[in-house]
């Protein structure tokens, strides 16, 4: 674990303890944990964790992961992987979700983050630096919401830009001073961490979204006063929608009800075909 990851972990622990000290927030955290331990969610999360463990083991067999990257994997799960898991139900609400995730891996922001993490500073510097950056970012975010604080927002934006510029210059200087300590293989391994984790986990996120989407469609196919929907109609809808998350998400209202009352495979597929034609 790098000093930056350790400093982040310390700040997260401090923030968690501060939240637990507030009764209302503590109660909300308990409710969230109870929700996470429901059988369906817990099983899906456990399978997700098992997949990531398997991916890590596989990459380690090729020599591109070791214990020094535990922090990188852990923070990827905390800030990216877990977020994708929680948002899996909404994946079908917009086009290009998976394409966006793939583009992010090779974007400028991803490279910039990787560059800054090649070599970090001492723990005290990292600890203080994160405090300053977080303070400037939060204050600027708040000031941007108020018209009378526009000048303050611009000042904070300038200070934030200067802090990031210093970080870039100091990182370059740090890399030059310790260039003999840098192993190319280790740098490549660090760069690949978010790539293989994201690429390897996206199929699982898709399956979660697909399961949740079809489950929602099946519920909407029947009103409370209707008889149970036949499995043939359900199968017809599933085959007709062909795993398209956006279409599954939009197959609501009269469309899902009409497919449910047909009671047949061909009838449900006909409704899905009409739905697609109406969208085109």
Tab-separated table of C-alpha atoms in Angstrom:
chain	number	residue	atom	x	y	z
A	1	UNK	CA	0.000	0.000	0.000
A	2	UNK	CA	1.368	3.408	-1.006
A	3	UNK	CA	1.519	6.406	1.320
A	4	UNK	CA	-1.299	8.026	-0.695
A	5	UNK	CA	-3.531	5.006	-0.221
A	6	UNK	CA	-2.645	4.890	3.477
A	7	UNK	CA	-3.455	8.595	3.897
A	8	UNK	CA	-6.772	8.088	2.102
A	9	UNK	CA	-7.560	5.137	4.345
A	10	UNK	CA	-6.840	7.204	7.449
A	11	UNK	CA	-9.122	10.004	6.252
A	12	UNK	CA	-11.850	7.470	5.469
A	13	UNK	CA	-11.546	6.042	8.987
A	14	UNK	CA	-11.711	9.535	10.491
A	15	UNK	CA	-14.765	10.350	8.393
A	16	UNK	CA	-16.432	7.055	9.308
A	17	UNK	CA	-15.864	7.628	13.028
A	18	UNK	CA	-17.252	11.152	12.706
A	19	UNK	CA	-20.372	9.811	10.987
A	20	UNK	CA	-20.838	7.101	13.611
A	21	UNK	CA	-20.723	9.764	16.318
A	22	UNK	CA	-23.922	11.341	14.914
A	23	UNK	CA	-27.018	9.391	15.945
A	24	UNK	CA	-29.102	10.033	12.804
A	25	UNK	CA	-26.245	9.149	10.455
A	26	UNK	CA	-25.416	6.084	12.538
A	27	UNK	CA	-29.012	4.900	12.201
A	28	UNK	CA	-28.921	5.412	8.430
A	29	UNK	CA	-25.694	3.405	8.177
A	30	UNK	CA	-27.270	0.555	10.135
A	31	UNK	CA	-30.279	0.566	7.781
A	32	UNK	CA	-28.007	0.472	4.735
A	33	UNK	CA	-26.056	-2.463	6.187
A	34	UNK	CA	-29.301	-4.334	6.870
A	35	UNK	CA	-30.293	-3.761	3.252
A	36	UNK	CA	-26.921	-4.983	1.993
A	37	UNK	CA	-27.281	-8.197	3.997
A	38	UNK	CA	-30.575	-9.136	2.362
A	39	UNK	CA	-30.100	-12.499	0.714
A	40	UNK	CA	-30.447	-11.398	-2.904
A	41	UNK	CA	-28.135	-8.380	-2.601
A	42	UNK	CA	-25.613	-10.154	-0.386
A	43	UNK	CA	-25.422	-13.131	-2.768
A	44	UNK	CA	-24.877	-10.866	-5.775
A	45	UNK	CA	-22.200	-8.895	-3.910
A	46	UNK	CA	-20.480	-12.082	-2.719
A	47	UNK	CA	-20.361	-13.412	-6.297
A	48	UNK	CA	-18.965	-10.060	-7.418
A	49	UNK	CA	-16.255	-10.285	-4.787
A	50	UNK	CA	-15.456	-13.855	-5.818
A	51	UNK	CA	-15.142	-12.731	-9.449
A	52	UNK	CA	-12.723	-9.936	-8.522
A	53	UNK	CA	-10.707	-12.345	-6.385
A	54	UNK	CA	-10.535	-14.751	-9.315
A	55	UNK	CA	-9.454	-11.980	-11.686
A	56	UNK	CA	-6.733	-10.929	-9.254
A	57	UNK	CA	-5.480	-14.512	-8.959
A	58	UNK	CA	-5.455	-14.902	-12.750
A	59	UNK	CA	-3.485	-11.693	-13.317
A	60	UNK	CA	-1.051	-12.735	-10.579
A	61	UNK	CA	-0.307	-15.910	-12.550
A	62	UNK	CA	0.963	-13.723	-15.392
A	63	UNK	CA	3.153	-11.745	-12.992
A	64	UNK	CA	1.219	-8.474	-13.090
A	65	UNK	CA	-0.119	-8.457	-9.560
A	66	UNK	CA	1.483	-8.867	-6.139
A	67	UNK	CA	0.759	-7.804	-2.572
A	68	UNK	CA	2.026	-4.261	-3.224
A	69	UNK	CA	-1.083	-3.678	-5.359
A	70	UNK	CA	-3.596	-4.673	-2.672
A	71	UNK	CA	-4.339	-1.001	-2.043
A	72	UNK	CA	-4.894	-0.279	-5.744
A	73	UNK	CA	-7.364	-3.155	-6.051
A	74	UNK	CA	-9.115	-2.285	-2.789
A	75	UNK	CA	-9.583	1.378	-3.658
A	76	UNK	CA	-10.743	0.496	-7.167
A	77	UNK	CA	-13.463	-1.651	-5.621
A	78	UNK	CA	-14.377	1.019	-3.079
A	79	UNK	CA	-14.608	3.972	-5.483
A	80	UNK	CA	-15.379	2.313	-8.835
A	81	UNK	CA	-16.363	-1.329	-8.578
A	82	UNK	CA	-18.848	-0.970	-5.718
A	83	UNK	CA	-20.365	2.092	-7.377
A	84	UNK	CA	-20.902	0.108	-10.594
A	85	UNK	CA	-22.497	-2.674	-8.552
A	86	UNK	CA	-24.934	-0.274	-6.878
A	87	UNK	CA	-25.787	1.409	-10.185
A	88	UNK	CA	-26.309	-1.844	-12.090
A	89	UNK	CA	-30.102	-1.491	-11.825
A	90	UNK	CA	-29.935	1.857	-13.662
A	91	UNK	CA	-27.505	0.760	-16.359
A	92	UNK	CA	-30.266	0.406	-18.948
A	93	UNK	CA	-31.567	3.931	-18.394
A	94	UNK	CA	-29.040	5.454	-20.793
A	95	UNK	CA	-27.264	4.422	-23.964
A	96	UNK	CA	-23.565	3.684	-24.131
A	97	UNK	CA	-22.987	2.845	-20.451
A	98	UNK	CA	-20.450	0.106	-21.145
A	99	UNK	CA	-18.823	2.064	-23.966
A	100	UNK	CA	-18.331	4.997	-21.594
A	101	UNK	CA	-16.687	2.753	-19.000
A	102	UNK	CA	-14.318	1.397	-21.639
A	103	UNK	CA	-13.437	4.876	-22.954
A	104	UNK	CA	-12.729	6.085	-19.406
A	105	UNK	CA	-9.971	3.487	-19.102
A	106	UNK	CA	-7.886	5.109	-21.823
A	107	UNK	CA	-8.972	8.710	-21.290
A	108	UNK	CA	-6.821	11.632	-20.197
A	109	UNK	CA	-8.206	11.567	-16.655
A	110	UNK	CA	-7.248	7.897	-16.228
A	111	UNK	CA	-3.712	8.542	-17.464
A	112	UNK	CA	-3.394	11.629	-15.244
A	113	UNK	CA	-4.453	9.629	-12.188
A	114	UNK	CA	-2.021	6.858	-13.080
A	115	UNK	CA	0.830	9.343	-13.571
A	116	UNK	CA	0.270	10.920	-10.156
A	117	UNK	CA	0.296	7.513	-8.495
A	118	UNK	CA	3.539	6.177	-9.971
A	119	UNK	CA	5.419	7.562	-6.998
A	120	UNK	CA	3.809	9.235	-3.987
A	121	UNK	CA	5.136	11.540	-1.270
A	122	UNK	CA	5.737	10.908	2.417
A	123	UNK	CA	2.719	10.093	4.590
A	124	UNK	CA	2.558	13.512	6.344
A	125	UNK	CA	2.696	15.313	2.984
A	126	UNK	CA	0.009	13.051	1.499
A	127	UNK	CA	-2.172	13.459	4.581
A	128	UNK	CA	-1.984	17.276	4.490
A	129	UNK	CA	-2.243	17.452	0.694
A	130	UNK	CA	-5.488	15.478	0.630
A	131	UNK	CA	-6.930	17.728	3.329
A	132	UNK	CA	-6.086	20.882	1.341
A	133	UNK	CA	-7.410	19.533	-1.972
A	134	UNK	CA	-10.621	18.240	-0.380
A	135	UNK	CA	-11.184	21.566	1.397
A	136	UNK	CA	-10.672	23.625	-1.779
A	137	UNK	CA	-12.850	21.315	-3.864
A	138	UNK	CA	-15.735	21.264	-1.365
A	139	UNK	CA	-15.612	25.019	-0.767
A	140	UNK	CA	-15.607	25.719	-4.507
A	141	UNK	CA	-18.509	23.311	-5.045
A	142	UNK	CA	-20.544	25.100	-2.368
A	143	UNK	CA	-19.636	28.584	-3.597
A	144	UNK	CA	-20.681	27.741	-7.179
A	145	UNK	CA	-24.262	27.207	-5.986
A	146	UNK	CA	-24.619	30.821	-4.803
A	147	UNK	CA	-24.656	33.777	-7.171
A	148	UNK	CA	-23.191	36.184	-4.604
A	149	UNK	CA	-20.151	33.924	-4.143
A	150	UNK	CA	-19.062	33.840	-7.790
A	151	UNK	CA	-15.884	35.798	-7.093
A	152	UNK	CA	-15.039	33.456	-4.226
A	153	UNK	CA	-15.679	30.483	-6.509
A	154	UNK	CA	-13.237	31.865	-9.102
A	155	UNK	CA	-10.608	32.443	-6.408
A	156	UNK	CA	-11.031	28.925	-5.045
A	157	UNK	CA	-10.866	27.563	-8.585
A	158	UNK	CA	-7.565	29.338	-9.129
A	159	UNK	CA	-6.184	28.050	-5.831
A	160	UNK	CA	-7.297	24.524	-6.721
A	161	UNK	CA	-5.614	24.790	-10.122
A	162	UNK	CA	-2.402	26.002	-8.491
A	163	UNK	CA	-2.506	23.127	-5.986
A	164	UNK	CA	-2.926	20.594	-8.799
A	165	UNK	CA	-0.135	22.274	-10.795
A	166	UNK	CA	2.159	22.029	-7.775
A	167	UNK	CA	1.198	18.371	-7.428
A	168	UNK	CA	2.130	17.674	-11.057
A	169	UNK	CA	5.459	19.532	-10.813
A	170	UNK	CA	6.322	17.905	-7.489
A	171	UNK	CA	5.454	14.471	-8.909
A	172	UNK	CA	7.719	15.017	-11.901
A	173	UNK	CA	10.522	16.180	-9.601
A	174	UNK	CA	9.940	13.160	-7.362
A	175	UNK	CA	10.096	10.810	-10.336
A	176	UNK	CA	13.316	12.375	-11.628
A	177	UNK	CA	14.997	12.223	-8.214
A	178	UNK	CA	14.066	8.556	-7.706
A	179	UNK	CA	14.161	7.345	-11.304
A	180	UNK	CA	16.658	4.622	-10.397
A	181	UNK	CA	14.114	3.129	-7.977
A	182	UNK	CA	11.348	2.859	-10.570
A	183	UNK	CA	10.771	-0.571	-12.076
A	184	UNK	CA	9.125	-0.543	-15.507
A	185	UNK	CA	7.316	-3.814	-14.769
A	186	UNK	CA	5.812	-2.347	-11.587
A	187	UNK	CA	4.658	0.767	-13.444
A	188	UNK	CA	2.977	-1.351	-16.125
A	189	UNK	CA	1.319	-3.508	-13.453
A	190	UNK	CA	-0.034	-0.394	-11.722
A	191	UNK	CA	-1.373	0.998	-15.004
A	192	UNK	CA	-3.131	-2.276	-15.837
A	193	UNK	CA	-4.980	-2.629	-12.502
A	194	UNK	CA	-8.091	-0.555	-13.357
A	195	UNK	CA	-8.096	-1.955	-16.894
A	196	UNK	CA	-8.300	-5.653	-16.059
A	197	UNK	CA	-10.614	-5.038	-13.122
A	198	UNK	CA	-13.050	-2.997	-15.220
A	199	UNK	CA	-12.932	-5.188	-18.327
A	200	UNK	CA	-13.232	-8.348	-16.256
A	201	UNK	CA	-16.140	-7.086	-14.143
A	202	UNK	CA	-18.268	-5.451	-16.854
A	203	UNK	CA	-19.803	-8.757	-18.050
A	204	UNK	CA	-20.980	-9.436	-14.491
A	205	UNK	CA	-22.435	-5.920	-14.191
A	206	UNK	CA	-24.238	-6.549	-17.486
A	207	UNK	CA	-25.702	-9.824	-16.203
A	208	UNK	CA	-26.842	-8.111	-12.994
A	209	UNK	CA	-28.496	-5.376	-15.046
A	210	UNK	CA	-30.057	-7.948	-17.350
A	211	UNK	CA	-31.462	-9.953	-14.441
A	212	UNK	CA	-32.833	-6.876	-12.702
A	213	UNK	CA	-34.282	-5.491	-15.933
A	214	UNK	CA	-36.083	-8.693	-16.901
A	215	UNK	CA	-37.324	-9.131	-13.334
A	216	UNK	CA	-38.822	-5.645	-13.455
A	217	UNK	CA	-40.442	-6.357	-16.834
A	218	UNK	CA	-42.025	-9.567	-15.525
A	219	UNK	CA	-43.545	-7.653	-12.615
A	220	UNK	CA	-44.951	-4.980	-14.926
A	221	UNK	CA	-46.492	-7.553	-17.259
A	222	UNK	CA	-49.209	-8.293	-14.716
A	223	UNK	CA	-51.507	-5.954	-12.807
A	224	UNK	CA	-52.727	-6.976	-9.363
A	225	UNK	CA	-56.133	-8.052	-10.705
A	226	UNK	CA	-54.757	-9.995	-13.687
A	227	UNK	CA	-54.220	-13.770	-13.710
A	228	UNK	CA	-50.591	-14.974	-13.553
A	229	UNK	CA	-48.592	-14.370	-16.722
A	230	UNK	CA	-47.723	-17.555	-18.580
A	231	UNK	CA	-44.095	-18.583	-18.846
A	232	UNK	CA	-44.499	-18.627	-22.645
A	233	UNK	CA	-45.302	-14.918	-22.711
A	234	UNK	CA	-42.378	-14.179	-20.405
A	235	UNK	CA	-40.057	-16.185	-22.633
A	236	UNK	CA	-41.386	-14.384	-25.703
A	237	UNK	CA	-40.573	-11.014	-24.159
A	238	UNK	CA	-37.099	-12.133	-23.137
A	239	UNK	CA	-36.311	-13.501	-26.601
A	240	UNK	CA	-37.844	-10.484	-28.326
A	241	UNK	CA	-35.874	-7.906	-26.338
A	242	UNK	CA	-32.640	-9.864	-26.957
A	243	UNK	CA	-30.835	-8.623	-23.872
A	244	UNK	CA	-30.893	-4.965	-24.963
A	245	UNK	CA	-30.746	-3.150	-21.628
A	246	UNK	CA	-32.140	0.144	-22.929
A	247	UNK	CA	-35.125	-1.571	-24.573
A	248	UNK	CA	-35.732	-3.670	-21.462
A	249	UNK	CA	-35.704	-0.497	-19.360
A	250	UNK	CA	-38.192	1.241	-21.683
A	251	UNK	CA	-40.561	-1.731	-22.069
A	252	UNK	CA	-43.088	-0.297	-19.612
A	253	UNK	CA	-46.723	0.730	-19.335
A	254	UNK	CA	-49.115	-0.517	-21.977
A	255	UNK	CA	-46.415	-2.502	-23.775
A	256	UNK	CA	-45.560	-4.797	-20.895
A	257	UNK	CA	-49.245	-5.223	-19.967
A	258	UNK	CA	-50.193	-6.125	-23.556
A	259	UNK	CA	-47.381	-8.673	-23.730
A	260	UNK	CA	-48.564	-10.194	-20.471
A	261	UNK	CA	-52.182	-10.682	-21.528
A	262	UNK	CA	-51.287	-12.399	-24.816
A	263	UNK	CA	-50.409	-15.534	-22.886
A	264	UNK	CA	-48.288	-16.920	-25.715
A	265	UNK	CA	-44.713	-16.872	-26.953
A	266	UNK	CA	-45.576	-15.586	-30.431
A	267	UNK	CA	-48.018	-13.007	-29.098
A	268	UNK	CA	-45.478	-11.563	-26.690
A	269	UNK	CA	-42.853	-11.392	-29.428
A	270	UNK	CA	-45.345	-9.598	-31.676
A	271	UNK	CA	-45.907	-6.965	-28.986
A	272	UNK	CA	-42.148	-6.532	-28.583
A	273	UNK	CA	-41.811	-6.103	-32.352
A	274	UNK	CA	-44.519	-3.415	-32.322
A	275	UNK	CA	-42.724	-1.737	-29.419
A	276	UNK	CA	-39.462	-1.605	-31.366
A	277	UNK	CA	-41.198	-0.263	-34.471
A	278	UNK	CA	-42.857	2.460	-32.422
A	279	UNK	CA	-39.439	3.505	-31.057
A	280	UNK	CA	-37.751	3.665	-34.464
